PDB file of C-alpha atoms and ligand atoms in Angstrom:
ATOM      1  CA  MET A   1      21.447   1.586  -8.934  1.00 56.00           C
ATOM      2  CA  ASN A   2      21.629   3.367  -5.595  1.00 72.00           C
ATOM      3  CA  LYS A   3      20.755   1.395  -2.513  1.00 86.00           C
ATOM      4  CA  PRO A   4      17.311   2.452  -1.275  1.00 91.00           C
ATOM      5  CA  LEU A   5      17.325   4.779   1.727  1.00 95.00           C
ATOM      6  CA  ILE A   6      14.892   3.786   4.482  1.00 97.00           C
ATOM      7  CA  LEU A   7      13.814   5.970   7.375  1.00 98.00           C
ATOM      8  CA  VAL A   8      13.137   3.891  10.501  1.00 98.00           C
ATOM      9  CA  VAL A   9      10.872   5.668  12.990  1.00 98.00           C
ATOM     10  CA  GLU A  10      10.715   3.689  16.234  1.00 96.00           C
ATOM     11  CA  ASP A  11      11.126   4.673  19.896  1.00 95.00           C
ATOM     12  CA  ASP A  12      11.748   1.127  21.175  1.00 94.00           C
ATOM     13  CA  PRO A  13      15.526   0.500  20.937  1.00 96.00           C
ATOM     14  CA  SER A  14      15.231  -3.300  20.647  1.00 94.00           C
ATOM     15  CA  VAL A  15      12.767  -3.137  17.753  1.00 93.00           C
ATOM     16  CA  ARG A  16      14.794  -0.374  16.146  1.00 95.00           C
ATOM     17  CA  ASN A  17      17.964  -2.461  16.374  1.00 96.00           C
ATOM     18  CA  LEU A  18      16.249  -5.461  14.855  1.00 94.00           C
ATOM     19  CA  MET A  19      15.081  -3.327  11.930  1.00 96.00           C
ATOM     20  CA  THR A  20      18.362  -1.528  11.292  1.00 97.00           C
ATOM     21  CA  THR A  21      20.377  -4.763  11.563  1.00 97.00           C
ATOM     22  CA  THR A  22      18.031  -6.410   9.073  1.00 96.00           C
ATOM     23  CA  LEU A  23      18.300  -3.477   6.676  1.00 97.00           C
ATOM     24  CA  LYS A  24      22.081  -3.370   6.930  1.00 96.00           C
ATOM     25  CA  THR A  25      22.449  -7.109   6.228  1.00 96.00           C
ATOM     26  CA  HIS A  26      20.181  -6.783   3.201  1.00 95.00           C
ATOM     27  CA  ASP A  27      22.040  -3.918   1.641  1.00 92.00           C
ATOM     28  CA  TYR A  28      19.700  -1.047   2.410  1.00 96.00           C
ATOM     29  CA  ARG A  29      20.812   2.345   3.684  1.00 96.00           C
ATOM     30  CA  TYR A  30      18.891   3.715   6.627  1.00 97.00           C
ATOM     31  CA  LEU A  31      18.256   6.697   8.874  1.00 97.00           C
ATOM     32  CA  THR A  32      16.578   6.546  12.265  1.00 98.00           C
ATOM     33  CA  ALA A  33      14.223   8.779  14.227  1.00 98.00           C
ATOM     34  CA  PHE A  34      12.995   8.201  17.785  1.00 97.00           C
ATOM     35  CA  ASN A  35       9.966  10.457  17.711  1.00 97.00           C
ATOM     36  CA  GLY A  36       7.475  12.071  15.361  1.00 97.00           C
ATOM     37  CA  GLU A  37       8.984  15.542  15.095  1.00 97.00           C
ATOM     38  CA  THR A  38      12.404  14.129  14.201  1.00 97.00           C
ATOM     39  CA  ALA A  39      10.755  11.760  11.723  1.00 97.00           C
ATOM     40  CA  ILE A  40       9.098  14.643   9.879  1.00 96.00           C
ATOM     41  CA  MET A  41      12.367  16.600   9.851  1.00 96.00           C
ATOM     42  CA  GLU A  42      14.407  13.647   8.567  1.00 96.00           C
ATOM     43  CA  ALA A  43      11.813  12.841   5.921  1.00 95.00           C
ATOM     44  CA  SER A  44      11.852  16.397   4.598  1.00 93.00           C
ATOM     45  CA  SER A  45      15.624  16.844   4.662  1.00 94.00           C
ATOM     46  CA  HIS A  46      16.724  13.422   3.326  1.00 94.00           C
ATOM     47  CA  ASN A  47      13.813  12.439   1.093  1.00 91.00           C
ATOM     48  CA  PRO A  48      14.039   8.677   1.890  1.00 95.00           C
ATOM     49  CA  ASP A  49      12.664   6.030  -0.505  1.00 93.00           C
ATOM     50  CA  ILE A  50      10.514   4.387   2.179  1.00 96.00           C
ATOM     51  CA  VAL A  51       9.454   5.255   5.750  1.00 97.00           C
ATOM     52  CA  LEU A  52       8.902   2.503   8.329  1.00 97.00           C
ATOM     53  CA  LEU A  53       6.737   4.183  10.946  1.00 97.00           C
ATOM     54  CA  ASP A  54       5.816   3.035  14.447  1.00 94.00           C
ATOM     55  CA  LEU A  55       2.347   4.365  15.362  1.00 92.00           C
ATOM     56  CA  GLY A  56       2.918   4.717  19.123  1.00 90.00           C
ATOM     57  CA  LEU A  57       5.522   7.468  19.430  1.00 93.00           C
ATOM     58  CA  PRO A  58       6.405   9.496  22.546  1.00 95.00           C
ATOM     59  CA  ASP A  59       5.484  12.913  21.114  1.00 96.00           C
ATOM     60  CA  LEU A  60       3.072  12.682  18.177  1.00 93.00           C
ATOM     61  CA  ASP A  61       0.657   9.966  17.129  1.00 92.00           C
ATOM     62  CA  GLY A  62       2.011   8.142  14.076  1.00 93.00           C
ATOM     63  CA  VAL A  63      -1.220   8.958  12.204  1.00 95.00           C
ATOM     64  CA  GLU A  64      -0.439  12.664  12.693  1.00 96.00           C
ATOM     65  CA  VAL A  65       3.061  12.084  11.296  1.00 97.00           C
ATOM     66  CA  ILE A  66       1.502  10.543   8.166  1.00 96.00           C
ATOM     67  CA  ARG A  67      -0.912  13.470   7.762  1.00 95.00           C
ATOM     68  CA  ARG A  68       1.917  15.981   7.991  1.00 95.00           C
ATOM     69  CA  ILE A  69       4.198  14.133   5.575  1.00 95.00           C
ATOM     70  CA  ARG A  70       1.283  13.799   3.130  1.00 92.00           C
ATOM     71  CA  THR A  71       0.896  17.572   2.955  1.00 91.00           C
ATOM     72  CA  TRP A  72       4.088  17.688   0.873  1.00 88.00           C
ATOM     73  CA  SER A  73       5.104  14.158  -0.112  1.00 90.00           C
ATOM     74  CA  ASN A  74       3.792  10.875  -1.508  1.00 87.00           C
ATOM     75  CA  LEU A  75       6.774   8.883  -0.317  1.00 91.00           C
ATOM     76  CA  PRO A  76       5.780   5.327   0.667  1.00 93.00           C
ATOM     77  CA  ILE A  77       4.991   4.817   4.348  1.00 95.00           C
ATOM     78  CA  ILE A  78       4.734   1.370   5.934  1.00 95.00           C
ATOM     79  CA  VAL A  79       3.128   1.537   9.349  1.00 94.00           C
ATOM     80  CA  ILE A  80       4.464  -0.723  12.074  1.00 91.00           C
ATOM     81  CA  SER A  81       2.202  -1.008  15.028  1.00 85.00           C
ATOM     82  CA  ALA A  82       1.944  -2.945  18.262  1.00 80.00           C
ATOM     83  CA  ARG A  83      -1.757  -2.286  18.283  1.00 67.00           C
ATOM     84  CA  SER A  84      -3.504  -5.071  16.534  1.00 68.00           C
ATOM     85  CA  GLU A  85      -6.862  -3.276  16.354  1.00 68.00           C
ATOM     86  CA  ASP A  86      -8.104  -2.744  12.842  1.00 70.00           C
ATOM     87  CA  THR A  87      -9.186   0.831  13.556  1.00 81.00           C
ATOM     88  CA  ASP A  88      -5.605   2.031  14.069  1.00 84.00           C
ATOM     89  CA  LYS A  89      -4.442   0.436  10.850  1.00 84.00           C
ATOM     90  CA  ILE A  90      -7.458   1.857   9.038  1.00 89.00           C
ATOM     91  CA  ASP A  91      -6.841   5.378  10.402  1.00 92.00           C
ATOM     92  CA  ALA A  92      -3.226   5.153   9.264  1.00 93.00           C
ATOM     93  CA  LEU A  93      -4.209   3.887   5.799  1.00 92.00           C
ATOM     94  CA  ASP A  94      -6.908   6.549   5.463  1.00 91.00           C
ATOM     95  CA  ALA A  95      -4.319   9.174   6.411  1.00 92.00           C
ATOM     96  CA  GLY A  96      -2.225   7.954   3.473  1.00 90.00           C
ATOM     97  CA  ALA A  97      -0.033   5.058   4.671  1.00 93.00           C
ATOM     98  CA  ASP A  98       0.740   2.489   1.974  1.00 91.00           C
ATOM     99  CA  ASP A  99       0.882  -0.698   4.001  1.00 91.00           C
ATOM    100  CA  TYR A 100       1.047  -2.009   7.556  1.00 90.00           C
ATOM    101  CA  LEU A 101       2.853  -4.592   9.616  1.00 91.00           C
ATOM    102  CA  THR A 102       1.722  -5.714  13.077  1.00 89.00           C
ATOM    103  CA  LYS A 103       4.197  -6.352  15.898  1.00 88.00           C
ATOM    104  CA  PRO A 104       5.595  -8.843  16.559  1.00 88.00           C
ATOM    105  CA  PHE A 105       6.696  -9.366  12.962  1.00 91.00           C
ATOM    106  CA  SER A 106       9.379 -11.545  11.432  1.00 93.00           C
ATOM    107  CA  VAL A 107      12.385 -10.239   9.560  1.00 93.00           C
ATOM    108  CA  ASP A 108      11.097 -12.006   6.435  1.00 94.00           C
ATOM    109  CA  GLU A 109       7.756 -10.221   6.687  1.00 93.00           C
ATOM    110  CA  LEU A 110       9.497  -6.872   7.017  1.00 95.00           C
ATOM    111  CA  LEU A 111      11.657  -7.528   3.966  1.00 95.00           C
ATOM    112  CA  ALA A 112       8.656  -8.752   1.956  1.00 92.00           C
ATOM    113  CA  ARG A 113       6.718  -5.526   2.684  1.00 91.00           C
ATOM    114  CA  ILE A 114       9.697  -3.430   1.673  1.00 93.00           C
ATOM    115  CA  ARG A 115       9.992  -5.365  -1.601  1.00 90.00           C
ATOM    116  CA  VAL A 116       6.273  -4.934  -2.397  1.00 85.00           C
ATOM    117  CA  THR A 117       6.679  -1.199  -1.859  1.00 86.00           C
ATOM    118  CA  GLN A 118       9.795  -1.014  -4.018  1.00 84.00           C
ATOM    119  CA  ARG A 119       7.999  -2.786  -6.864  1.00 80.00           C
ATOM    120  CA  ARG A 120       5.097  -0.401  -6.528  1.00 77.00           C
ATOM    121  CA  LEU A 121       7.548   2.491  -6.843  1.00 75.00           C
ATOM    122  CA  GLY A 122       9.057   0.911  -9.946  1.00 71.00           C
ATOM    123  CA  MET A 123       5.609   0.675 -11.530  1.00 65.00           C
ATOM    124  CA  LEU A 124       4.740   4.234 -10.628  1.00 64.00           C
ATOM    125  CA  ARG A 125       7.907   5.432 -12.349  1.00 64.00           C
ATOM    126  CA  GLN A 126       6.957   3.483 -15.482  1.00 62.00           C
ATOM    127  CA  GLU A 127       3.507   5.066 -15.477  1.00 60.00           C
ATOM    128  CA  ASN A 128       4.924   8.537 -14.927  1.00 56.00           C
ATOM    129  CA  ALA A 129       7.077   7.929 -17.974  1.00 56.00           C
ATOM    130  CA  GLY A 130       3.885   8.419 -19.972  1.00 59.00           C
ATOM    131  CA  ASN A 131       2.563   4.874 -20.012  1.00 65.00           C
ATOM    132  CA  ALA A 132      -1.221   4.954 -20.304  1.00 84.00           C
ATOM    133  CA  VAL A 133      -1.440   1.161 -20.268  1.00 89.00           C
ATOM    134  CA  PHE A 134      -1.175  -0.788 -17.027  1.00 91.00           C
ATOM    135  CA  VAL A 135       0.251  -4.297 -17.331  1.00 91.00           C
ATOM    136  CA  ASN A 136       0.299  -6.791 -14.480  1.00 93.00           C
ATOM    137  CA  GLY A 137       0.770 -10.495 -15.281  1.00 94.00           C
ATOM    138  CA  ASN A 138      -1.924 -11.324 -17.852  1.00 94.00           C
ATOM    139  CA  LEU A 139      -3.971  -8.329 -16.923  1.00 96.00           C
ATOM    140  CA  ARG A 140      -3.850  -5.195 -19.038  1.00 95.00           C
ATOM    141  CA  VAL A 141      -5.803  -1.986 -18.519  1.00 94.00           C
ATOM    142  CA  ASP A 142      -5.767   0.570 -21.300  1.00 92.00           C
ATOM    143  CA  TYR A 143      -6.793   3.714 -19.414  1.00 89.00           C
ATOM    144  CA  ALA A 144      -6.903   5.861 -22.537  1.00 84.00           C
ATOM    145  CA  ALA A 145      -9.240   3.485 -24.399  1.00 87.00           C
ATOM    146  CA  GLY A 146     -11.194   2.524 -21.275  1.00 89.00           C
ATOM    147  CA  CYS A 147     -10.716  -1.219 -21.896  1.00 93.00           C
ATOM    148  CA  ALA A 148      -9.285  -4.083 -19.900  1.00 96.00           C
ATOM    149  CA  TYR A 149      -7.899  -7.386 -21.149  1.00 96.00           C
ATOM    150  CA  LEU A 150      -6.933 -10.721 -19.683  1.00 95.00           C
ATOM    151  CA  GLY A 151      -4.373 -12.172 -22.061  1.00 93.00           C
ATOM    152  CA  GLU A 152      -5.799 -11.507 -25.537  1.00 93.00           C
ATOM    153  CA  LYS A 153      -9.380 -11.509 -24.357  1.00 95.00           C
ATOM    154  CA  GLU A 154     -11.215  -8.265 -23.726  1.00 96.00           C
ATOM    155  CA  LEU A 155     -12.990  -8.210 -20.369  1.00 96.00           C
ATOM    156  CA  HIS A 156     -16.653  -7.259 -20.296  1.00 95.00           C
ATOM    157  CA  LEU A 157     -16.829  -5.170 -17.163  1.00 93.00           C
ATOM    158  CA  THR A 158     -19.680  -3.092 -15.814  1.00 92.00           C
ATOM    159  CA  PRO A 159     -18.827   0.611 -15.281  1.00 90.00           C
ATOM    160  CA  ILE A 160     -18.400   0.049 -11.539  1.00 92.00           C
ATOM    161  CA  GLU A 161     -16.203  -3.031 -12.012  1.00 94.00           C
ATOM    162  CA  TYR A 162     -14.044  -1.026 -14.421  1.00 95.00           C
ATOM    163  CA  LYS A 163     -13.767   1.880 -11.968  1.00 93.00           C
ATOM    164  CA  LEU A 164     -12.778  -0.547  -9.232  1.00 96.00           C
ATOM    165  CA  LEU A 165     -10.166  -2.180 -11.434  1.00 96.00           C
ATOM    166  CA  CYS A 166      -8.703   1.230 -12.355  1.00 94.00           C
ATOM    167  CA  LEU A 167      -8.580   2.347  -8.750  1.00 94.00           C
ATOM    168  CA  LEU A 168      -6.856  -0.856  -7.610  1.00 95.00           C
ATOM    169  CA  SER A 169      -4.408  -0.910 -10.515  1.00 94.00           C
ATOM    170  CA  GLN A 170      -3.491   2.752 -10.102  1.00 90.00           C
ATOM    171  CA  ASN A 171      -2.626   1.920  -6.498  1.00 91.00           C
ATOM    172  CA  VAL A 172      -0.969  -1.446  -7.113  1.00 89.00           C
ATOM    173  CA  GLY A 173       0.843  -2.681  -3.993  1.00 88.00           C
ATOM    174  CA  LYS A 174      -1.082  -0.326  -1.728  1.00 91.00           C
ATOM    175  CA  VAL A 175      -3.778  -1.401   0.714  1.00 93.00           C
ATOM    176  CA  LEU A 176      -6.952   0.621   0.070  1.00 95.00           C
ATOM    177  CA  THR A 177      -9.469   0.754   2.911  1.00 95.00           C
ATOM    178  CA  HIS A 178     -13.192   0.100   2.363  1.00 94.00           C
ATOM    179  CA  LYS A 179     -13.817   3.777   3.131  1.00 91.00           C
ATOM    180  CA  MET A 180     -11.250   4.981   0.583  1.00 92.00           C
ATOM    181  CA  ILE A 181     -12.686   2.755  -2.151  1.00 95.00           C
ATOM    182  CA  THR A 182     -16.354   3.531  -1.547  1.00 93.00           C
ATOM    183  CA  GLN A 183     -15.586   7.266  -1.364  1.00 91.00           C
ATOM    184  CA  LYS A 184     -13.911   7.079  -4.766  1.00 89.00           C
ATOM    185  CA  ILE A 185     -16.583   4.921  -6.386  1.00 90.00           C
ATOM    186  CA  TRP A 186     -19.810   6.192  -4.821  1.00 87.00           C
ATOM    187  CA  GLY A 187     -18.724   9.380  -3.065  1.00 85.00           C
ATOM    188  CA  SER A 188     -19.915   8.008   0.275  1.00 82.00           C
ATOM    189  CA  SER A 189     -19.008   5.276   2.725  1.00 79.00           C
ATOM    190  CA  TRP A 190     -22.169   3.972   4.352  1.00 82.00           C
ATOM    191  CA  ASP A 191     -22.407   0.356   5.494  1.00 80.00           C
ATOM    192  CA  ASN A 192     -24.563  -0.264   2.407  1.00 83.00           C
ATOM    193  CA  ASP A 193     -21.763   0.887   0.130  1.00 85.00           C
ATOM    194  CA  ILE A 194     -19.337  -1.472   1.824  1.00 86.00           C
ATOM    195  CA  ALA A 195     -21.802  -4.342   1.336  1.00 88.00           C
ATOM    196  CA  SER A 196     -22.125  -3.383  -2.364  1.00 90.00           C
ATOM    197  CA  LEU A 197     -18.371  -3.181  -2.659  1.00 94.00           C
ATOM    198  CA  ARG A 198     -18.125  -6.825  -1.564  1.00 93.00           C
ATOM    199  CA  VAL A 199     -20.595  -7.826  -4.256  1.00 92.00           C
ATOM    200  CA  PHE A 200     -18.803  -5.891  -7.024  1.00 93.00           C
ATOM    201  CA  MET A 201     -15.452  -7.232  -5.860  1.00 95.00           C
ATOM    202  CA  ALA A 202     -16.795 -10.782  -6.127  1.00 94.00           C
ATOM    203  CA  THR A 203     -18.061 -10.226  -9.684  1.00 94.00           C
ATOM    204  CA  LEU A 204     -14.828  -8.493 -10.714  1.00 96.00           C
ATOM    205  CA  ARG A 205     -12.786 -11.371  -9.329  1.00 96.00           C
ATOM    206  CA  LYS A 206     -14.853 -13.887 -11.281  1.00 95.00           C
ATOM    207  CA  LYS A 207     -13.809 -12.060 -14.436  1.00 95.00           C
ATOM    208  CA  ILE A 208     -10.106 -11.604 -13.722  1.00 96.00           C
ATOM    209  CA  GLU A 209      -9.059 -14.397 -11.370  1.00 95.00           C
ATOM    210  CA  ALA A 210      -8.355 -17.925 -12.623  1.00 90.00           C
ATOM    211  CA  ASP A 211      -9.536 -19.175  -9.231  1.00 91.00           C
ATOM    212  CA  PRO A 212     -11.670 -16.526  -7.462  1.00 86.00           C
ATOM    213  CA  SER A 213     -11.454 -18.477  -4.185  1.00 87.00           C
ATOM    214  CA  SER A 214      -7.676 -18.044  -4.113  1.00 90.00           C
ATOM    215  CA  PRO A 215      -7.200 -14.705  -5.871  1.00 92.00           C
ATOM    216  CA  GLN A 216      -3.896 -13.844  -7.484  1.00 94.00           C
ATOM    217  CA  TYR A 217      -4.518 -10.188  -8.328  1.00 96.00           C
ATOM    218  CA  ILE A 218      -6.728  -8.788  -5.591  1.00 96.00           C
ATOM    219  CA  GLN A 219      -5.913  -9.571  -1.989  1.00 95.00           C
ATOM    220  CA  THR A 220      -8.515  -9.227   0.779  1.00 94.00           C
ATOM    221  CA  HIS A 221      -7.525  -7.606   4.068  1.00 92.00           C
ATOM    222  CA  VAL A 222     -10.336  -8.756   6.330  1.00 90.00           C
ATOM    223  CA  GLY A 223     -12.004  -5.830   8.090  1.00 89.00           C
ATOM    224  CA  VAL A 224      -9.622  -3.388   6.383  1.00 92.00           C
ATOM    225  CA  GLY A 225      -9.874  -3.373   2.589  1.00 95.00           C
ATOM    226  CA  TYR A 226      -8.239  -4.657  -0.604  1.00 96.00           C
ATOM    227  CA  ARG A 227      -4.944  -4.493  -2.409  1.00 95.00           C
ATOM    228  CA  MET A 228      -3.881  -5.338  -5.956  1.00 95.00           C
ATOM    229  CA  LEU A 229      -0.680  -7.356  -5.932  1.00 92.00           C
ATOM    230  CA  ARG A 230       2.032  -7.232  -8.548  1.00 89.00           C
ATOM    231  CA  VAL A 231       1.913 -10.568 -10.413  1.00 88.00           C
ATOM    232  CA  ASP A 232       4.843 -11.956 -12.394  1.00 76.00           C
ATOM    233  CA  GLY A 233       4.055 -12.035 -16.088  1.00 61.00           C
TER     234      GLY A 233
HETATM  235 CA1   CA B 301       6.407   2.768  20.120  1.00 66.41          CA
END
């Protein structure tokens, strides 16, 4: 298998060096870009497997870079930001980023995010190979039949719980914001919808998680949204 190619977009040389050194030691190939325009050019000409994108760039806002890349590509983008405010992360996720990392981050965290994204890519390829059944640990969703199972047992889900489960499973590994989810489920994103989402998420978790207070499948990102994690089967 080819080593994954990672595009590192970062204007701060010390952070950039930390990232490229880490990637090199862990057997990844990489390209670098110091600003948004170069990032977009490199992404379109080299078609990297993953983009690591700093949000605060000298020319363009990172969110704008995501919007532009999303006009022609679904390639995974992990946002790396010094800004710890949730709104920046949420804007980036709403624009189509897959995940985020807040500075300062550890090398282990960076590698873990890259691995989650690689696994997500692997699953997407499986599904594109014509697989209408999603399997994750004990969880199985048969999209064609409209049924979900935990082990051998069929789950009795309400229509909204089923829609939620489909949305999360179809985006496994990706953080979905509250706004993204409520738009897909209810077509709107009022505060009420977000409150309802919490309720439906709690009932869904009761049905799929062995211990809903420490969920294995659906991770909460406080103030941001939810993500389905890949679970070893
Ligand atoms: Ca920066």
